[in-house]
XYZ file of C-alpha atoms in Angstrom:
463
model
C -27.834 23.572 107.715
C -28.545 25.617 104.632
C -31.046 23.995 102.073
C -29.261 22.444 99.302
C -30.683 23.087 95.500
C -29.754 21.315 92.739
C -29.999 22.726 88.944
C -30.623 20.200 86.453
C -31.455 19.516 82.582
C -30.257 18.763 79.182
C -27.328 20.940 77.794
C -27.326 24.093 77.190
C -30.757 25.538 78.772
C -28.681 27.742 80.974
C -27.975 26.073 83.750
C -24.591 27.522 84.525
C -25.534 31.142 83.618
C -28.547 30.831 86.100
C -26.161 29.522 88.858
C -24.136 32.771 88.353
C -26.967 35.029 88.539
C -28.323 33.203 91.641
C -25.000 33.256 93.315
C -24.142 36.665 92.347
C -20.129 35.661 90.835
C -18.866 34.551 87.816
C -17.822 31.015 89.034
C -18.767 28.615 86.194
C -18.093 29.051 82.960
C -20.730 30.161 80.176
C -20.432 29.379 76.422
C -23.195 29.290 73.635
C -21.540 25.531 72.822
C -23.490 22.087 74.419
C -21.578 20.274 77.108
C -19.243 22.863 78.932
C -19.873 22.255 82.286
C -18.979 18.567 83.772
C -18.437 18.673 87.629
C -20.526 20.153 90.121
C -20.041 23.846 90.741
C -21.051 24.759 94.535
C -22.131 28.240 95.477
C -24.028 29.974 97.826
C -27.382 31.509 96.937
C -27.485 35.624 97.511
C -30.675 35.885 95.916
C -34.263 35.246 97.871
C -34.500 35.739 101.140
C -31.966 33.803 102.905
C -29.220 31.754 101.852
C -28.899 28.494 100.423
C -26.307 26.076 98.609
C -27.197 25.891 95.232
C -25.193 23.148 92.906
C -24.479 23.530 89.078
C -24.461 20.143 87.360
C -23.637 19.066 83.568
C -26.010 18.573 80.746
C -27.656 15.531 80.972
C -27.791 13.719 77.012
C -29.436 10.076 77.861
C -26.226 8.488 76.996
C -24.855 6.783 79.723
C -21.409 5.898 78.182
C -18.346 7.382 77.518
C -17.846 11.158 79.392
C -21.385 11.885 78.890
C -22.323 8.708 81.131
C -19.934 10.003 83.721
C -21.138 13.576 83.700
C -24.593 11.820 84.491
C -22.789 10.148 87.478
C -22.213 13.756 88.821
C -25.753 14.369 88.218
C -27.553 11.866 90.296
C -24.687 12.703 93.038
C -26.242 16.142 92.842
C -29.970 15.183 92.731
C -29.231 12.396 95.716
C -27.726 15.148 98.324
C -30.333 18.579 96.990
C -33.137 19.296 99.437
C -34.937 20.545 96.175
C -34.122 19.929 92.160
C -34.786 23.188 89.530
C -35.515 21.333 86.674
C -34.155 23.965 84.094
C -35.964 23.925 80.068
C -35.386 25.925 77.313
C -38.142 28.338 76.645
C -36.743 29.321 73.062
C -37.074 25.772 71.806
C -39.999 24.465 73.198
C -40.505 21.479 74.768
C -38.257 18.904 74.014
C -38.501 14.787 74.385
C -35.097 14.938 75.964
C -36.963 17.333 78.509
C -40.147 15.025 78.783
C -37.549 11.807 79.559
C -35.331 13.935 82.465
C -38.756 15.302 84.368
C -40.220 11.808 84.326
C -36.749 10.287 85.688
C -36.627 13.174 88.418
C -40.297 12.795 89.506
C -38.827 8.773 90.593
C -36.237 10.022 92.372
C -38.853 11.365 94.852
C -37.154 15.092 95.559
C -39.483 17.980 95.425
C -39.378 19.432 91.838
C -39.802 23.208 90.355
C -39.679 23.658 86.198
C -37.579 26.843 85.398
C -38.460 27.672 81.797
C -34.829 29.847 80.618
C -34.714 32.464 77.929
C -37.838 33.623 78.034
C -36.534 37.605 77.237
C -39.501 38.668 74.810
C -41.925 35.706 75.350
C -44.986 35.621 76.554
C -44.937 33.575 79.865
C -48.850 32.482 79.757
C -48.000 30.504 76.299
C -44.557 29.574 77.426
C -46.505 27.863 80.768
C -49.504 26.558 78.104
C -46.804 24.809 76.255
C -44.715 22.953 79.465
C -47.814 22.041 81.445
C -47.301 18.936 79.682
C -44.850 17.903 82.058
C -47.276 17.693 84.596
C -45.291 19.788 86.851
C -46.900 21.105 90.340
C -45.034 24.378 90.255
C -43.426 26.201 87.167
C -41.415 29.753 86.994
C -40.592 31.407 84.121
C -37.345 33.242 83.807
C -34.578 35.093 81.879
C -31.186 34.561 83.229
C -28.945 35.971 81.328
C -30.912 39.050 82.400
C -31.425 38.456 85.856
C -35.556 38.644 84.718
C -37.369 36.375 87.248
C -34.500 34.803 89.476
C -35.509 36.738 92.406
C -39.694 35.581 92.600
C -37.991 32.205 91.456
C -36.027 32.430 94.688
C -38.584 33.285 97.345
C -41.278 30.682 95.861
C -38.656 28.188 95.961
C -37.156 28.837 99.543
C -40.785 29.484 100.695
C -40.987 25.838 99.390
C -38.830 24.721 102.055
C -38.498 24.160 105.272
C -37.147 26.891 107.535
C -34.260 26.260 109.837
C -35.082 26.731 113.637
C -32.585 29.469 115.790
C -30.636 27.004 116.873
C -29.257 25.960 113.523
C -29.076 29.197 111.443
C -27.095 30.339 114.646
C -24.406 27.504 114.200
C -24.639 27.979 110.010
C -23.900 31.712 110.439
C -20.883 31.317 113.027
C -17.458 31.418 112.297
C -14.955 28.642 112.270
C -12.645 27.435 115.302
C -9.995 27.330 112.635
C -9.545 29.726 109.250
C -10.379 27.883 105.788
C -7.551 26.756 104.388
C -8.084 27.275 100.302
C -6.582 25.172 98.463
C -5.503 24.984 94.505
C -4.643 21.607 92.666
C -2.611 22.614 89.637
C -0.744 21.024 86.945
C -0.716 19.586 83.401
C -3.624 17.849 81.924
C -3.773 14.289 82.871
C -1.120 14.375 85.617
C -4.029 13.077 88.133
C -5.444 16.558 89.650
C -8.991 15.273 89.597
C -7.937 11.732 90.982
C -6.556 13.057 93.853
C -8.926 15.332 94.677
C -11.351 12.600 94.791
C -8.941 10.644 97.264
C -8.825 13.386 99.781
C -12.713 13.925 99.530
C -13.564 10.480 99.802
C -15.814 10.526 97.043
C -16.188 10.478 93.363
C -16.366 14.381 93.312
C -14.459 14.990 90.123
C -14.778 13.445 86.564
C -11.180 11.560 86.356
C -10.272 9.590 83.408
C -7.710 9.307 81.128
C -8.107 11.778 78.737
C -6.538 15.179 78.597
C -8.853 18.339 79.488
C -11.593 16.010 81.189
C -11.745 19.390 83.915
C -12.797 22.564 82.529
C -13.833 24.566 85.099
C -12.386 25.545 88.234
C -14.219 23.545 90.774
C -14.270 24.324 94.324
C -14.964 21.722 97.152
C -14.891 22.261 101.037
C -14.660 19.423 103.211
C -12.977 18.834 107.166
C -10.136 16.828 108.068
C -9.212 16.105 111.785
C -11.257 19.691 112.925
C -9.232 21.536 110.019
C -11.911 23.207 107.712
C -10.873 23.143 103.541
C -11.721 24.120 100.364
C -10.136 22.199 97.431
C -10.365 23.899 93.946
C -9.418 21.083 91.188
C -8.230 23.240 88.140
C -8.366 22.400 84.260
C -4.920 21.499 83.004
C -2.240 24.365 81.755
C -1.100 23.675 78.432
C 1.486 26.034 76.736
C -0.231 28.899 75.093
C 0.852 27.512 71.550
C -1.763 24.443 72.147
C -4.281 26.368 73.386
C -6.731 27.484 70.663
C -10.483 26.284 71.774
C -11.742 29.414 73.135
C -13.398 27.471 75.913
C -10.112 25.696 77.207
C -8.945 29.435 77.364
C -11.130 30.329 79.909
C -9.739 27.458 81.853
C -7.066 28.306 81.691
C -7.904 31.966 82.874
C -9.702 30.397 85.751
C -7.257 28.222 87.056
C -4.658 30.901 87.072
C -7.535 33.060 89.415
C -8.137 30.061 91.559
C -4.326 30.193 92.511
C -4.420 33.875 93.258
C -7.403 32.830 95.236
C -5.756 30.095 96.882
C -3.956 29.688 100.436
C -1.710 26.735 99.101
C -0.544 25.466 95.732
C -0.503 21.995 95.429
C 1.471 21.022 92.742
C 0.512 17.324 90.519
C 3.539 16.521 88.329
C 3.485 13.113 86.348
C 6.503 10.421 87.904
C 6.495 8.659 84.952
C 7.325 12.175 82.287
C 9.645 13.770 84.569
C 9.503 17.656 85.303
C 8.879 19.283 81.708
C 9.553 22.877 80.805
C 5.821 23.224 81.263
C 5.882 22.439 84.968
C 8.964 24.780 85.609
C 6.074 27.462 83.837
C 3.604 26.720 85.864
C 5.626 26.686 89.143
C 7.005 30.109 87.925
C 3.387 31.571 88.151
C 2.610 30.129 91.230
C 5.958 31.983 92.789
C 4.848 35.059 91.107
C 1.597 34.674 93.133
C 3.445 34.232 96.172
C 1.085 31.267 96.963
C 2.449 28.793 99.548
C 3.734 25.500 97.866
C 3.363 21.527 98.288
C 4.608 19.624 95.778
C 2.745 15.984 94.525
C 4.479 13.149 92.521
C 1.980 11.038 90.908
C 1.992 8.204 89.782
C 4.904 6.449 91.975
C 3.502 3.281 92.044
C 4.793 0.444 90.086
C 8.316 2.508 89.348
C 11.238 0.883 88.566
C 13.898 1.477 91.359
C 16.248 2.816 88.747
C 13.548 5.238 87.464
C 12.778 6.260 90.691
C 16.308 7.432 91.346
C 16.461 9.283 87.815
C 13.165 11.402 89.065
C 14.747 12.588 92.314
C 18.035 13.472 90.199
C 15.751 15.013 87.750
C 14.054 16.922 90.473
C 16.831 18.030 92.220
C 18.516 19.330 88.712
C 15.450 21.479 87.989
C 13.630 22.666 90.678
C 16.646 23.480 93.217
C 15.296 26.679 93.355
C 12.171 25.106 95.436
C 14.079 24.069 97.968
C 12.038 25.393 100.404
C 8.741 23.033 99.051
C 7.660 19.829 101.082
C 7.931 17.557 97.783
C 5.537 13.836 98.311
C 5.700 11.155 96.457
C 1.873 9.662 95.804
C -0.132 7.357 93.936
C -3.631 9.036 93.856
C -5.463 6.261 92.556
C -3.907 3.819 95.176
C -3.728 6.600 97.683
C -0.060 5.570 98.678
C 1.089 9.093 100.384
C -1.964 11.007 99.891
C -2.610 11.530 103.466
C 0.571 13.128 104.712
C 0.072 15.833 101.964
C -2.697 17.695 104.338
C 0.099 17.958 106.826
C 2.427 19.990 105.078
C -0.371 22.290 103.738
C -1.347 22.797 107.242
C 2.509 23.232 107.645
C 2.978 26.018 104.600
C -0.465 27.685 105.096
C 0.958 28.611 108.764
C 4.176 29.810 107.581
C 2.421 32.032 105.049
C -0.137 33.655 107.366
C 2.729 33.672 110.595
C 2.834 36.958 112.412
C 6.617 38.239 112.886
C 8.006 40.383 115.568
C 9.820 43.470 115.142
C 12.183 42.780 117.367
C 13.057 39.000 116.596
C 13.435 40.124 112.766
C 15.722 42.701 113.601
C 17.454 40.697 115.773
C 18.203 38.034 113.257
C 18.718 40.836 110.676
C 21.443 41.783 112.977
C 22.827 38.544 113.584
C 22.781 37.773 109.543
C 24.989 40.929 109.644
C 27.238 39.706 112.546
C 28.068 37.022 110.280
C 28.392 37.918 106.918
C 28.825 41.646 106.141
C 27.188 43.161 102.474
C 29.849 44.242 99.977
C 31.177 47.371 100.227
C 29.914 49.716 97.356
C 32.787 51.622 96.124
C 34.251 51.402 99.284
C 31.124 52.401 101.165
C 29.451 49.835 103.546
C 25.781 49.382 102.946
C 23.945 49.819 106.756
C 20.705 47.499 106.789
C 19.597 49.062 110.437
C 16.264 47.648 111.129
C 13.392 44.961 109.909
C 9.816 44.595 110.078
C 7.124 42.671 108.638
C 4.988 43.983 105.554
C 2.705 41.594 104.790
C 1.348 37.862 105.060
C 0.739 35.016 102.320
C 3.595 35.376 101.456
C 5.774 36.575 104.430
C 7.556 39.805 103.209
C 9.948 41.353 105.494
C 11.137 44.619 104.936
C 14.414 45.926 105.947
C 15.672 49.661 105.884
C 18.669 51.030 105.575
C 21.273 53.263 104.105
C 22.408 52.342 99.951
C 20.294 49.927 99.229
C 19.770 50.272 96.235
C 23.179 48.670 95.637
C 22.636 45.123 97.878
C 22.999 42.153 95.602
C 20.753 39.548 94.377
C 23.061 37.002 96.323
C 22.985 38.869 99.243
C 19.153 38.767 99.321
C 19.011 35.384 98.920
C 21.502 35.166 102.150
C 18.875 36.843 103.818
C 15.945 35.239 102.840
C 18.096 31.960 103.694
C 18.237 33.078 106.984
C 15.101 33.960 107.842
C 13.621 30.679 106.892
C 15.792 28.591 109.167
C 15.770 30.657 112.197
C 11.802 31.322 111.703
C 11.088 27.655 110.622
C 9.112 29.028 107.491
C 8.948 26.182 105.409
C 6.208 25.581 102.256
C 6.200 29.353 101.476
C 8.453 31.759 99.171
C 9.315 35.220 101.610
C 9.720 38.353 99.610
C 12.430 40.738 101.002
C 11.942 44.177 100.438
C 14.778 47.025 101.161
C 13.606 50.578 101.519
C 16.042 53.669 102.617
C 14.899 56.783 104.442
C 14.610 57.250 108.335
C 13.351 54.450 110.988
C 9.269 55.427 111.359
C 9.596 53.373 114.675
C 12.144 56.411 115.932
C 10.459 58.613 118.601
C 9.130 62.336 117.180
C 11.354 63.886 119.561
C 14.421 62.062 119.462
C 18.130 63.561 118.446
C 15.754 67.576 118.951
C 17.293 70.096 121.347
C 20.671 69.418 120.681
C 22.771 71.949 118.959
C 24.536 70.921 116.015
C 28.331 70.289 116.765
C 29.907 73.169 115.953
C 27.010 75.691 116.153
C 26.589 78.759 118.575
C 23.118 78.568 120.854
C 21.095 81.585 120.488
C 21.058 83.935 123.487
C 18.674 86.185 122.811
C 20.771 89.287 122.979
């Protein structure tokens, strides 16, 4: 198993910006403002010289109440499962007695320890080590994140620190997966329960959840195994409309939770049962289907519905997301974790249909069949000819069909199409893009229809 490092300290030393250099990405967010990350971040080390898992964790204040006691929960989760803990200072403000209280707490929690002093650009490191000796540290590194100064000596002392995996077991951390990682994107409004759930299908506290709006920021990524199928869950920040979005760091998670989408497999969906589907979720599913991302859609919140209420939500959802009609919709209670474990099955079931390999031949046949059945409209008393179909791409299925005037096939017409393919290919959880290109068949043999005269030509006789 890789080595696991944990990066620790009092807001705002640089914690997060470290974890980016270290990891080489730009996976947690970075602001000059106290308090920005709150979950843990996980990411894998491509600095030193071999891998690792390194873990960003939230500034730890001394408080132990209110959402700075809870980021402190994520903390110590950190701390209890790193092989090693970077204890991470801030070299432009000197050694503080926030810093003095963290390294004494970390030196009872019995892990093996490194001081990072941070932002030491245009410092001398021999007074910068003078000053945090006090600490009574064994081993201290002195380093400039932002601009990558240090990280990599800070890398190979640290990983030289610990112990090195025999052949056996870099061989099975190196090897690929029976089955592909599903990826996996929780979405939705603030406070619908994203975080909640994602907890539920971990199995642990993993996520801050409580009730209060924006209590995610960043776009955290988790991976964890369920009956031999290999996941990665990314719990997003809420989507607001743009009009209530003005702090310049909820932007940014916003930003990030529309990449973790794109990066996603499967979309799950969190609405709220208890506010209906709001012109903000029919947004947000809107950029989801411009993704193409397979869908699964989550109703939170079931429990402890009135029957009568219950009823008005499926109306409701019928009314204004018919156009989803191809999305497994559950109806959950996250906290109680009422319906949270059939979810997995229709991801499984969507991230197949997305990634499915399709046949020439069987889409043309069906293509043909569609056809057989219900003709296109003539075009000004031309038929269209739709002659042949292919696939052109996975996640999501598009299928592209060639032909003669098609230019002129209607809207309707395509969703006939797309109508049929689902049934008769059983692609359910995931939109399919048709695409209709004219010009000849590129499957057609080089020498086919050569050799024959024209009708009504002479052949040449040479005389």
């Amino acid at each position: 198993m890789l080595p696991v490092i944990a990066l620790v300290g009092r807001p705002n030393v640089g914690k997060s910006t470290l974890f980016n250099s270290l990891t080489r990405t730009r996976n947690a967010l970075v602001a000059d403002m106290p308090g920005l990350t709150r979950d843990r971040q996980y990411g894998i080390g491509q600095r030193g010289p071999r891998p690792c898992v390194l873990v960003d964790t939230g500034g730890l204040t001394g408080d132990d109440e209110g959402m700075d006691g809870l980021v402190a929960r994520q903390v110590w989760r950190a701390i209890e499962e790193a092989d090693l803990v970077l204890l991470l200072v801030d070299g432009r403000a000197g050694l503080t007695a926030a810093d003095e209280e963290i390294a004494s707490q970390l030196r009872r929690a019995g892990k093996p320890l490194h001081l990072v002093i941070n932002k030491a650009e245009h410092r001398d490191p021999h007074l910068l080590s003078a000053e945090f000796h006090a600490l009574g540290l064994d081993y201290l590194h002195v380093v400039a994140a932002a601009h990558n100064q240090g990280v990599e000596d800070l890398m190979e002392a640290v990983l030289a620190a610990l112990p090195t995996p025999d052949e056996a077991e870099a061989d099975e951390a190196t090897a690929e997966p029976a089955e592909p990682t599903i990826k996996l994107a929780v979405v939705g409004r603030p406070n619908v329960g994203k975080s909640t759930l994602v907890n539920r299908l971990l199995g642990e506290e993993r996520m801050l959840a409580c009730d209060l709006p924006g209590t995610t920021r960043d776009s955290v990524a988790a991976p964890f195994e369920r009956d031999g199928q290999r996941y990665v869950l990314m719990d997003t920040a809420g989507v607001r409309r743009r009009s209530r979005v003005s702090e310049a760091v909820e932007k940014f998670s916003v930003i990030k939770a529309l990449q973790a989408i794109e990066q996603s497999h499967v979309a799950v969906l969190v609405l709220d049962a208890r506010q209906g589907v709001s012109d903000q979720d029919a947004s947000l599913l809107g950029l989801v289907l411009d993704s193409g991302r397979a869908l699964v859609l989550a109703v939170n919140k079931w429990d402890r519905l009135d029957p009568d209420i219950r009823a008005q939500v499926k109306r409701d959802l019928d009314w204004r997301l018919n156009f989803l009609d191809f999305a497994r919709i559950h109806f959950i209670s996250a906290l109680h974790g009422t319906g949270v474990g059939e979810l997995l099955g229709s991801v499984r079931e969507a991230y197949a249909a997305a990634t499915r390999k399709l046949a020439t031949p069987e889409l043309t046949r069906i293509l043909e069949e569609a056809l057989a059945a219900h003709q296109p409209p003539l075009v000004h008393g031309h038929s269209i000819k739709l002659r042949y179909a292919h696939q052109g791409g996975q996640n999501p299925p598009m299928i592209v069909i060639h032909g003669n005037r098609i230019e002129h096939v209607p809207e309707s017409y395509r969703r006939y199409l797309t109508n049929v393919y689902r049934k008769r290919l059983d692609l359910w959880g995931t939109p399919i893009r048709i695409e209709f290109r004219g010009g000849d068949n590129p499957y057609k043999p080089a020498s086919a229809g050569r050799g024959r005269p024209k009708s009504g030509g002479r052949r040449k006789t040479g005389r």
